[in-house]
XYZ file of C-alpha atoms in Angstrom:
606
model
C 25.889 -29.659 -7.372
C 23.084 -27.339 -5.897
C 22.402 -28.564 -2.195
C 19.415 -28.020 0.055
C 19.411 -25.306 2.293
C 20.068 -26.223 5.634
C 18.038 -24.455 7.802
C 14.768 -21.993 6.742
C 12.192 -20.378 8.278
C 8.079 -20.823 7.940
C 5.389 -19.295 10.044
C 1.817 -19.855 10.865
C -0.965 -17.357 12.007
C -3.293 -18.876 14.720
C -6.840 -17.495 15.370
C -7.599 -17.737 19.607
C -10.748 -19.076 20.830
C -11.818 -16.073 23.386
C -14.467 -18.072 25.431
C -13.618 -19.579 28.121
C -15.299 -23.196 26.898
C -13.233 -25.414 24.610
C -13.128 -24.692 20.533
C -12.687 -27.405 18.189
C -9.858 -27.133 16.735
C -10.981 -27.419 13.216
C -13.506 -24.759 13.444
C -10.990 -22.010 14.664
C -8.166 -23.220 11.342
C -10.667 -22.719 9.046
C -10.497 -18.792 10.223
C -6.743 -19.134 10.140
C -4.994 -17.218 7.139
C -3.026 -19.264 5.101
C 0.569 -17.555 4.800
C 3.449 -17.875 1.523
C 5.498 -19.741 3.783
C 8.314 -19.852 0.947
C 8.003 -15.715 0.604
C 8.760 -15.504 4.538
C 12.240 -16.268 3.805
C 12.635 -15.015 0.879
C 15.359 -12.587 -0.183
C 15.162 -11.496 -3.659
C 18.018 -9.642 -5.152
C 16.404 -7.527 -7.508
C 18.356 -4.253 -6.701
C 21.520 -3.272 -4.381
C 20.419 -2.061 -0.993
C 22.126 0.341 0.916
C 22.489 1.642 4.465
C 24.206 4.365 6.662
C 24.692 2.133 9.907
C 26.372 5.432 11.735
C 29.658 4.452 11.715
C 30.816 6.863 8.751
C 30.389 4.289 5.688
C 27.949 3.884 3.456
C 27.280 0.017 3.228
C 25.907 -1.889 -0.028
C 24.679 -5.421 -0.491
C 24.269 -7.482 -3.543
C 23.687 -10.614 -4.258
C 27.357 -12.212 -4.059
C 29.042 -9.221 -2.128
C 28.674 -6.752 -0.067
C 31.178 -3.398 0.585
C 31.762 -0.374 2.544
C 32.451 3.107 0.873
C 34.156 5.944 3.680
C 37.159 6.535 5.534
C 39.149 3.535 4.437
C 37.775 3.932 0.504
C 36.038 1.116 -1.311
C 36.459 -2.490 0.712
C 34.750 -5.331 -1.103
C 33.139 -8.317 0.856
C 32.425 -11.669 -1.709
C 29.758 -14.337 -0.276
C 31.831 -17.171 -0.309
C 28.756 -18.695 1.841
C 28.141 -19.993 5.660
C 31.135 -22.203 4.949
C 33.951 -19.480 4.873
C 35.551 -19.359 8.003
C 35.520 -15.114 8.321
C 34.674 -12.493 5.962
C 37.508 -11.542 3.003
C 37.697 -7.883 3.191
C 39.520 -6.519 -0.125
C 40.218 -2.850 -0.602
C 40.024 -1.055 -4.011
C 40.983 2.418 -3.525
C 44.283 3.003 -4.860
C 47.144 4.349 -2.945
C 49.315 5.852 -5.499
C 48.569 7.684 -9.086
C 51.272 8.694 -11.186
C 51.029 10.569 -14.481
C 53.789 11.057 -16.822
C 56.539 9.557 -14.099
C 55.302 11.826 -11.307
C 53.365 11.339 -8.263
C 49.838 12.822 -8.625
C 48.057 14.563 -5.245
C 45.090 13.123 -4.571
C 42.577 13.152 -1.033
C 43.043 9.957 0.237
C 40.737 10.670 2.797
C 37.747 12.054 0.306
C 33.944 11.730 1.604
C 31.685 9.359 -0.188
C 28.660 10.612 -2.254
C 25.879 8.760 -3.225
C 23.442 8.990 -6.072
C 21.196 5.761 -6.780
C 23.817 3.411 -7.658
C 26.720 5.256 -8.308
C 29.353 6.316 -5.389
C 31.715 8.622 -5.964
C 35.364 9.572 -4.050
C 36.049 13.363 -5.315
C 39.418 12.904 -4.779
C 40.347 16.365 -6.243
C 42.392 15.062 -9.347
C 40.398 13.308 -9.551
C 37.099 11.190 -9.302
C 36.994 7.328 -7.915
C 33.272 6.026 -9.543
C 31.704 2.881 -8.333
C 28.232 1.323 -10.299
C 26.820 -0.831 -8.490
C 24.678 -3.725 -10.140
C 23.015 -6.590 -7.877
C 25.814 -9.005 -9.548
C 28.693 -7.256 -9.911
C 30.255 -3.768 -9.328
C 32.091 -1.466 -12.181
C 34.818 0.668 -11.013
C 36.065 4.119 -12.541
C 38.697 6.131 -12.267
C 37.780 10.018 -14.091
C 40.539 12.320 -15.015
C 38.900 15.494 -15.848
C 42.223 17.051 -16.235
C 45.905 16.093 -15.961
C 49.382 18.031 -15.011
C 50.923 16.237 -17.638
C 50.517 13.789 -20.327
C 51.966 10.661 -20.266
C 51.560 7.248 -19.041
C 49.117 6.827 -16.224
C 49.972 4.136 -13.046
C 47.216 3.319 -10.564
C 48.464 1.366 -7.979
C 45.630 -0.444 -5.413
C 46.661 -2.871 -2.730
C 43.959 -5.430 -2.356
C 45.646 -6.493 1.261
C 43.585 -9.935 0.774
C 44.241 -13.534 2.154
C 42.993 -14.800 -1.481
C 45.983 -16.316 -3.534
C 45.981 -13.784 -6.824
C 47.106 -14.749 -10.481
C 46.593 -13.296 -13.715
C 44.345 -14.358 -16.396
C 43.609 -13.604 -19.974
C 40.589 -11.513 -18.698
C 42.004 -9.548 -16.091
C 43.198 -10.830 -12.085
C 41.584 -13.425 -9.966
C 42.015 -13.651 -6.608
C 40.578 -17.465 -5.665
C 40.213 -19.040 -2.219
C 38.820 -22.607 -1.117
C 34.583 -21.804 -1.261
C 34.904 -19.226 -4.256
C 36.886 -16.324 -6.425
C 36.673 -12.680 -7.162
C 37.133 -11.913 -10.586
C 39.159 -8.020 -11.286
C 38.789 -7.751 -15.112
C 41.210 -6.229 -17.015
C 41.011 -2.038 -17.829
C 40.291 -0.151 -20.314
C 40.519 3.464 -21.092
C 37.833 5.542 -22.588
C 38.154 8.911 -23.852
C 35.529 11.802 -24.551
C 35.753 10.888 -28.413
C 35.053 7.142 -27.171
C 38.148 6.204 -28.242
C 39.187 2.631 -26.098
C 42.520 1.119 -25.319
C 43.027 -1.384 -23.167
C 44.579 -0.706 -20.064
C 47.273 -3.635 -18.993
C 46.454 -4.551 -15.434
C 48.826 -6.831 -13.231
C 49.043 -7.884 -10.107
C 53.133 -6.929 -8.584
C 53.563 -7.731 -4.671
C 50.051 -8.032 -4.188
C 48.990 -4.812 -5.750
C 46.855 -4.413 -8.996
C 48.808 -1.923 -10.908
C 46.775 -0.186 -14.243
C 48.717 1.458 -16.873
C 47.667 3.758 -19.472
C 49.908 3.858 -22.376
C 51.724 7.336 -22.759
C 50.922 7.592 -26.301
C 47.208 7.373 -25.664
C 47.453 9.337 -23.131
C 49.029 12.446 -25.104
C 46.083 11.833 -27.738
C 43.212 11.844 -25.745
C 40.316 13.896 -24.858
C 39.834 15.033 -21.324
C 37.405 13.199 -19.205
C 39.520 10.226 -19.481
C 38.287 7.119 -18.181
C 39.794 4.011 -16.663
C 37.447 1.027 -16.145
C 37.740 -2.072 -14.526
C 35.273 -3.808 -13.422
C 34.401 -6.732 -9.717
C 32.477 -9.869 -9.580
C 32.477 -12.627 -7.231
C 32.594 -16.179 -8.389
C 31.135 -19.215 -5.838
C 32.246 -23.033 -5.601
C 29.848 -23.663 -2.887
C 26.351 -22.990 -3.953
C 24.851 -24.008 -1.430
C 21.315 -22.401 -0.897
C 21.275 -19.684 2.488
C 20.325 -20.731 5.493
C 17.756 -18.361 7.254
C 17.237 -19.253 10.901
C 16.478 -17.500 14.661
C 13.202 -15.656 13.885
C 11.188 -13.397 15.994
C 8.503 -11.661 15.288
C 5.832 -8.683 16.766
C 2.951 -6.834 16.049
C 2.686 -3.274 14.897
C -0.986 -1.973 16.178
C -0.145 1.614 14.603
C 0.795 0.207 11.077
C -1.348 -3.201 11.656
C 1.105 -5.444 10.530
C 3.123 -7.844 11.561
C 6.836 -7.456 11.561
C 9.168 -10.436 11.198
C 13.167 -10.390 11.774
C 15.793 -13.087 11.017
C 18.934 -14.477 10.344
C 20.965 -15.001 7.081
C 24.477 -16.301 7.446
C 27.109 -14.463 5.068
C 30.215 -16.414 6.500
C 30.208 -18.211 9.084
C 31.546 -15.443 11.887
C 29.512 -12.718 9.983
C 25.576 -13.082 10.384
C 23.229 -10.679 8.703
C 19.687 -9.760 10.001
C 16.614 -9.415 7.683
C 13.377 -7.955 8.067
C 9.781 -8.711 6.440
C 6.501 -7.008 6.779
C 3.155 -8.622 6.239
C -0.042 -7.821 6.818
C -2.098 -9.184 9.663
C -3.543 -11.929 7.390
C -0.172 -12.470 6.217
C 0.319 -11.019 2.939
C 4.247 -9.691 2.429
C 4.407 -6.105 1.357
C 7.928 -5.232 1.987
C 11.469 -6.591 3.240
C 14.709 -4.592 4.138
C 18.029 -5.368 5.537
C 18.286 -4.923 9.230
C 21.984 -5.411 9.862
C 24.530 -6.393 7.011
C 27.859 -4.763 7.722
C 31.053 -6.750 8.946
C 29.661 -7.295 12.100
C 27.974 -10.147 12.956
C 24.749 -9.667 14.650
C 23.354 -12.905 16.416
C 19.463 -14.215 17.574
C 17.635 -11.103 16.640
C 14.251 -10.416 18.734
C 12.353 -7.386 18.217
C 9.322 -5.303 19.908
C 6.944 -2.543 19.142
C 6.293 0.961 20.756
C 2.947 2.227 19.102
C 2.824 5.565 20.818
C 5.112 6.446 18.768
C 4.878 4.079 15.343
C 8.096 2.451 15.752
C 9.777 -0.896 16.535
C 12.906 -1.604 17.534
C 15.327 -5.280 16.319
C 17.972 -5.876 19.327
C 20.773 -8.301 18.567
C 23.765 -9.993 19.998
C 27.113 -8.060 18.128
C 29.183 -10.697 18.462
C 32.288 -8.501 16.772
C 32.648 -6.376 19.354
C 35.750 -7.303 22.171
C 33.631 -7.768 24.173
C 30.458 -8.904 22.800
C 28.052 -6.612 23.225
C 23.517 -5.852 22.800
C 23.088 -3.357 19.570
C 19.729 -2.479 19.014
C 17.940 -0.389 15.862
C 14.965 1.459 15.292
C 12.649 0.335 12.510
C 10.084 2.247 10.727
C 7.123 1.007 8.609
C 5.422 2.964 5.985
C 3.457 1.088 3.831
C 5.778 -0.864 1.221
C 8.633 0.556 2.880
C 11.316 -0.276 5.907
C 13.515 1.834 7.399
C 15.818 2.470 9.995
C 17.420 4.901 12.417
C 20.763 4.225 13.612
C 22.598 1.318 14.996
C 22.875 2.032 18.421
C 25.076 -0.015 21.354
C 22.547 -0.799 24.322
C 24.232 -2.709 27.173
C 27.428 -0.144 27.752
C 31.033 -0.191 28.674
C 30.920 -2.706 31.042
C 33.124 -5.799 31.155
C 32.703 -9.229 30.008
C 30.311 -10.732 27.295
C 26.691 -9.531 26.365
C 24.791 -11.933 24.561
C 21.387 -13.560 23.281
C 18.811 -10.343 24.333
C 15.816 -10.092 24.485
C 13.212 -7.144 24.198
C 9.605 -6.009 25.430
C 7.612 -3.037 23.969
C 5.499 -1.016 25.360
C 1.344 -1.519 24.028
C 0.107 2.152 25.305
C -1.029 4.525 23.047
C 0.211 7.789 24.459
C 3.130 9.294 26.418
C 6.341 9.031 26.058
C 6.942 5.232 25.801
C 10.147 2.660 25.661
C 11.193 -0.679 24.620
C 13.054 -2.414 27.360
C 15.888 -4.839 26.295
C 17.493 -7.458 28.333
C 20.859 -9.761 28.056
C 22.959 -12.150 29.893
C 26.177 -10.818 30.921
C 29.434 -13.228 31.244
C 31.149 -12.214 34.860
C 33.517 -14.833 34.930
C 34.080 -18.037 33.693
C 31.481 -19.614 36.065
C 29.596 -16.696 36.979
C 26.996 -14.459 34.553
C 24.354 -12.228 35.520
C 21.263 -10.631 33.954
C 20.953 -6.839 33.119
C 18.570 -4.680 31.137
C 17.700 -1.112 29.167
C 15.019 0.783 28.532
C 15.679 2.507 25.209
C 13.378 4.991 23.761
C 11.870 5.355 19.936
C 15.745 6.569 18.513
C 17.417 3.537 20.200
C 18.859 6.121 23.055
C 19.624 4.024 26.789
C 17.355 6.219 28.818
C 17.400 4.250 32.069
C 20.461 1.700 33.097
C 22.002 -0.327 31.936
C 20.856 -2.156 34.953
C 21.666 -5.732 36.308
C 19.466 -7.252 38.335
C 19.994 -9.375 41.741
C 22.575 -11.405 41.482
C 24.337 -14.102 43.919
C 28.043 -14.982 42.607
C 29.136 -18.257 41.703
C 25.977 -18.414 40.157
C 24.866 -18.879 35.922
C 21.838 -16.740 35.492
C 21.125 -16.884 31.691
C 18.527 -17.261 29.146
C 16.841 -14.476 29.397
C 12.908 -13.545 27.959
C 11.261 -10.194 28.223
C 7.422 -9.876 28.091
C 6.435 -9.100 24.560
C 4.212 -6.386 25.697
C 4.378 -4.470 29.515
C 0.281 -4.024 28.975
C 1.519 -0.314 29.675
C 2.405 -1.263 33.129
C 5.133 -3.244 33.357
C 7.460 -5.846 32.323
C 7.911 -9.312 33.024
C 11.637 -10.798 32.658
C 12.369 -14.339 33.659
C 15.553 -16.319 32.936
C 17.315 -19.625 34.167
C 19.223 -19.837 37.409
C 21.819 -22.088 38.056
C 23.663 -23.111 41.352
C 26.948 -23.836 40.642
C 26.993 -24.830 44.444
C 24.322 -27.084 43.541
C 24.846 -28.346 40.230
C 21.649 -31.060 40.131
C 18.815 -28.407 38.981
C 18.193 -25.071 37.576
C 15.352 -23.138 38.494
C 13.115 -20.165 36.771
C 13.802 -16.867 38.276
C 11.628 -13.456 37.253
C 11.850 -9.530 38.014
C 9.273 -6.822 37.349
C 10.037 -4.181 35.863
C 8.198 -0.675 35.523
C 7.539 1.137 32.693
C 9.500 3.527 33.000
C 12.876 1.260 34.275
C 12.699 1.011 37.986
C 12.892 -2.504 39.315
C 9.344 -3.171 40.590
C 10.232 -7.006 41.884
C 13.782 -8.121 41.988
C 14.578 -11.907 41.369
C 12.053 -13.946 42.482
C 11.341 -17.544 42.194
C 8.803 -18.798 39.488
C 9.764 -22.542 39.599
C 12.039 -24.613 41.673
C 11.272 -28.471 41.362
C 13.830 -31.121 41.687
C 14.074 -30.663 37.537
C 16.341 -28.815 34.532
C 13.811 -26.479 34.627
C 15.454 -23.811 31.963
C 14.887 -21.943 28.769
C 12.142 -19.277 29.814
C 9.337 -17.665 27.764
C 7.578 -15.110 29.662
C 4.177 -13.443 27.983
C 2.564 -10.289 27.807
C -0.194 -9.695 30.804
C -4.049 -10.400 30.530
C -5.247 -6.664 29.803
C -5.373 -4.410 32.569
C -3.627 -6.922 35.486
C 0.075 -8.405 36.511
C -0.929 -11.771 35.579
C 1.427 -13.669 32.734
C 2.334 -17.053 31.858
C 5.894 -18.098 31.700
C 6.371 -21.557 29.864
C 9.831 -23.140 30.143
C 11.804 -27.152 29.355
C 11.428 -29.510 32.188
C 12.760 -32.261 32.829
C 14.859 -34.271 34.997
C 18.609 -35.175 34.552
C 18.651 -38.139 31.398
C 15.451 -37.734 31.186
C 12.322 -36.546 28.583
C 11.911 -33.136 28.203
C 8.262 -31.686 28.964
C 6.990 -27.944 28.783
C 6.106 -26.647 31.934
C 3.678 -23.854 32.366
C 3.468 -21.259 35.729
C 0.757 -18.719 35.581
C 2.124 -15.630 37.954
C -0.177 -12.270 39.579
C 2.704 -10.241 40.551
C 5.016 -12.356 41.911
C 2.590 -14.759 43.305
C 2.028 -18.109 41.492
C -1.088 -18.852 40.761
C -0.658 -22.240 39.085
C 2.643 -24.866 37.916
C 1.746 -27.610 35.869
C 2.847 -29.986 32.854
C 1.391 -28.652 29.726
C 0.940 -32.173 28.470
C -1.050 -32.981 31.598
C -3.444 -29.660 31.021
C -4.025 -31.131 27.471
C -4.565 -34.434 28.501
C -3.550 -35.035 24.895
C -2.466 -38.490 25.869
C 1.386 -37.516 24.443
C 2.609 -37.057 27.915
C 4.948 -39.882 27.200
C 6.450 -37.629 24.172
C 9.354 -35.638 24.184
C 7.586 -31.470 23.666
C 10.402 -28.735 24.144
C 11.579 -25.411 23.128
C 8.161 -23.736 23.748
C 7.104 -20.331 23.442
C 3.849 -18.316 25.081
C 2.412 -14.519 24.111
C -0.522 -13.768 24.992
C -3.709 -11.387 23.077
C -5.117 -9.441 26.597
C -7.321 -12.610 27.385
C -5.399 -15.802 26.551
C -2.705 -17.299 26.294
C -0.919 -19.307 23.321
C 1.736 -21.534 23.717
C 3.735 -23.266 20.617
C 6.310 -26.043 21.047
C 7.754 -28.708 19.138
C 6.893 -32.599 19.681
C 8.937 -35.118 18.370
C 7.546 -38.132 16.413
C 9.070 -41.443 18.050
C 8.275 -43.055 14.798
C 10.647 -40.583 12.684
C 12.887 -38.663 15.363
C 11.836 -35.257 13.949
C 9.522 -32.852 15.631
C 6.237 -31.055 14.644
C 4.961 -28.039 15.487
C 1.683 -27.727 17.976
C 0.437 -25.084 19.926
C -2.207 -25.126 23.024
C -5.043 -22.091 23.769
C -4.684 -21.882 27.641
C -6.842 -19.016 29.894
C -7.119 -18.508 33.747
C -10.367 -19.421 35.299
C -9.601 -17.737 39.019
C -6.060 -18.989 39.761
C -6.112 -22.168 37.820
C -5.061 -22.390 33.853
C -7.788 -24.419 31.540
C -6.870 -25.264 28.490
C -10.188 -23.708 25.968
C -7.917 -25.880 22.630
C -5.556 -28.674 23.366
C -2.708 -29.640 21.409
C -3.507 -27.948 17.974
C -1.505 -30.049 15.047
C 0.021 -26.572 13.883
C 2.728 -27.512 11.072
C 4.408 -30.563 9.756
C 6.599 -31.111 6.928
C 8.813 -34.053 7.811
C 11.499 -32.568 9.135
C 12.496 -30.991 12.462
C 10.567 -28.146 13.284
C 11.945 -26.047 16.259
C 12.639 -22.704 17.309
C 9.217 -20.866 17.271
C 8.649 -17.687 18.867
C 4.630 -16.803 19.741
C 3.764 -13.269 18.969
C 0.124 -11.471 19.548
C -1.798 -8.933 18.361
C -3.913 -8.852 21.879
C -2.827 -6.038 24.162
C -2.278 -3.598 21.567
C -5.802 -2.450 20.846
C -6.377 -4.919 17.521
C -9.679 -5.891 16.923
C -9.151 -9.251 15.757
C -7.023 -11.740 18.155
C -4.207 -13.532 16.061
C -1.336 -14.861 16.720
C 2.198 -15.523 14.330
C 4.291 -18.295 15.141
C 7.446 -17.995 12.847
C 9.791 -21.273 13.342
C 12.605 -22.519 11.732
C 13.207 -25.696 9.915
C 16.447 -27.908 9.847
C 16.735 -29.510 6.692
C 20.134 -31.041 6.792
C 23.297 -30.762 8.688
């Protein structure tokens, strides 16, 4: 039975109105692009891709698996889907050779070569050969000469949790969500003569042998060929969820990063590229190793044509902020090394966030921020700057903090407008336990703390999971748009407009709209802003059907007060709850059109 997928991801692109008079709402979507909402999450295995992730393997992914080739040889990874409780790591390099009754030397320890998709061990007697195919991966063994002739015994401990048995086609190894299928040998000469090999499984090692007598016979190369595919039970279609996305002004196109589950302690991060009218020209793994990168954000530096994804590792004891740099040229992705932002220091590091930087010249950073876990009822909020290579060059940092006190939830400014950076987060009073408040710092361009910890909102309410934007071109003034609401009750969006560290203006968006939905539920809202407004997206449920829809509100500041120039746009519905956006702009980095993408994610089942 083929199931649903349970979460996926759609986006829209959203045209501003840049007077500051009202729009109708229907003239600006008819400017709107209309985007392959189906090809945003799209992943389409159509080749093996590979990656050097810096820490001495070379990594491949196909469709069903994915494996490591380096220091500890050939370790195979099957899918078994979101379901399986932690990645099955297999190894496939053997340990012991013997030819003719006699041990055979062999470097254990051999480099791995690469060359499209083959991989090769040069293991001196020999050569260990990997093809790799998008469904399955063949395995070699090349004996370009021998000591001896005789029989020939590989022996490979798998060292895997799967229960193994052997079949009429070779060894499966089978666990509760799926099996990996190890066929049985066979042994190829230089004449193309074939034998098969007999393969078994003894104390949880495959053992190959080549019989003596075709051994003797043969003509050097000799071959021995097995060959690895994973089998699922659970075909359940993958869930792609936690988008973010940002605009490139020196490639002019948007870039769009993700989630995809590949067990459920082991998420992988994906990357799309579309133009600013959102036509998909390329995708590229991020992040899909054994570790398990979580809520991936990511930010642009255009000074010097590169982006940068920042995610929670959540493999690392203890968890810790990786980032990576990301280059676009034209159909193409790639990336610089995986790089480990937030440092030594004790205790967790979790759900970042990251700001670029939207001038054109200088030397320029991204600056990434996190919530660090003190103690059990104490966590604090530090940051990064990182330059274009994904090198800390100022901090890490934390910023004013009073113990015994949550500080979490943490947004960076999209865009510093080439000044500075806004970061707000949630504050919570474990003294105090009736509210949480909305607490910001500003933060130069070059790292230096600017304004430490002030307060942007503290009502009687929850007020808690921040958004901060970018700046209105050339001034300190932002929006930060955040969940209100009070304890049991409806959750609202609230909206403060800041100059500095002076607010300007706190309202209710629904009361700015005047939408007549202030009775409705509207949370998890998110604001960016293009250098003149600013647009904020949120879900709003449907009391008639439970699920939310997606809507999103044109605000600008006339003096210190926010007007709203279009109210409560109907952005995206599809019957089912639509949460999780994140607003990004093109405004602020010199585009001459003023869009905004809003990519969201979609749960379709439990």
């Amino acid at each position: 039975m083929r199931h649903t997928n349970a979460a996926f991801l759609s986006a829209v692109i959203l045209g501003c109105a840049l007077a500051a008079s009202p729009a109708r709402a229907s003239d600006r979507a008819a400017e709107a692009p209309s985007i392959d909402t189906a090809a945003l999450a799209a992943i389409r295995f159509d080749h093996v891709a590979y990656d050097t992730p810096g820490d001495g393997a070379t990594w491949a992914r196909g469709a069903s698996w994915k494996a490591s080739f380096g220091p500890r040889g050939a370790q195979y990874i099957p899918a078994f889907g979101p379901r399986q409780p932690a990645n099955v790591v297999m190894s496939f390099s053997p340990v012991g050779v013997h030819v003719a009754g006699s041990a055979l030397p062999f470097d254990a320890a051999a480099e791995e070569t690469r060359a499209g998709d083959r991989i090769e061990f040069r293991r001196g007697t020999f050569v260990e050969r990997w093809d790799l195919g998008v469904d399955a991966l063949e395995q070699s063994f090349v004996f370009d000469t021998l000591p001896a002739r005789g029989e020939i015994v590989l022996t490979i401990p798998v060292g895997s949790e799967l229960s193994g048995s052997v079949s009429e086609s070779g060894i499966v190894f089978a666990g509760e969500l799926g099996q990996v299928s190890y066929s049985r040998a066979v042994a190829i000469d230089a004449d193309g003569r074939r034998v098969a090999a007999a393969t078994d499984l003894v104390d949880g090692a495959i053992v190959i042998r080549v019989d003596a007598a075709f051994v003797e016979s043969a003509r050097l190369p000799l071959i021995i060929d097995p060959v690895v595919t994973t089998i699922h039970f659970d075909s359940t279609t993958t869930d792609t969820f936690s988008p973010d996305a940002t605009w490139s002004a020196s490639d002019n196109a948007w870039l769009v990063v993700y989630n995809v589950p590949f067990a459920a302690t082991d998420n992988d991060v994906y990357a799309r590229q579309m133009s600013q009218a959102g036509v998909f020209s390329a995708g590229a793994w991020v992040e899909f190793t054994s570790n398990s990168w979580n809520a991936p954000r990511c930010a642009s530096i255009p000074a010097h044509d590169r982006m940068i994804v920042v995610a929670e590792n959540s493999t690392t004891v203890p968890k810790s902020i990786y980032g990576r740099p990301v280059i676009l040229s034209g159909t193409t992705i790639t990336f610089a090394a995986m790089v480990d932002i937030a440092g030594a220091a004790g205790g967790d590091k979790s759900l970042p966030d990251v700001g670029g930087d939207s001038s054109f010249s200088g030397v320029r950073y991204a600056c990434v921020a996190w919530t660090r876990r003190n103690t059990s009822t104490d966590s604090s909020i530090g940051y990064a700057l990182v330059d274009v290579n994904g090198t800390v060059v100022a901090g890490p940092t934390y910023l004013f903090h009073q113990g015994g006190t949550e500080d979490s939830a943490v947004s960076v400014s999209k865009s510093n407008g080439a000044t500075n950076w806004l970061i707000a987060w949630q504050h919570f009073d474990l003294v105090s336990p009736t509210r949480t408040d909305i607490y910001a710092a500003r933060v130069t361009w070059n790292g230096a703390i600017q304004n430490n910890s002030f307060i942007v909102a503290n009502s009687t309410l929850f007020e808690s999971g921040p958004c901060a934007s970018s700046p209105l071109t050339g001034t300190n003034r932002n929006v930060v748009v955040f969940r209100k609401n009070p304890i049991g009750g409806q959750a609202d969006v609230g909206v403060v407009a800041l100059d500095g560290t002076s607010v300007l203006h706190y309202a209710d968006l629904s009361t700015l709209e005047n939408s007549g939905q202030g009775a409705v539920e509207q949370l998890n809202a998110s604001v960016d802003s293009d250098g003149r407004h600013f647009l904020v997206s949120y879900s709003e449920k449907v009391p008639a059907f439970g699920y939310h829809d997606l809507y999103s509100t044109d605000l600008f500041l006339s003096g210190s007060e926010l007007r709203v120039s279009q109210s409560h746009v109907f952005s995206y519905n599809i019957s089912l709850p639509v949460l999780h956006c994140q607003v990004a702009a093109t405004g602020g980095f010199g585009a001459t059109s003023q869009w905004y993408l809003v990519p969201f994610d979609i749960t379709q089942n439990s």
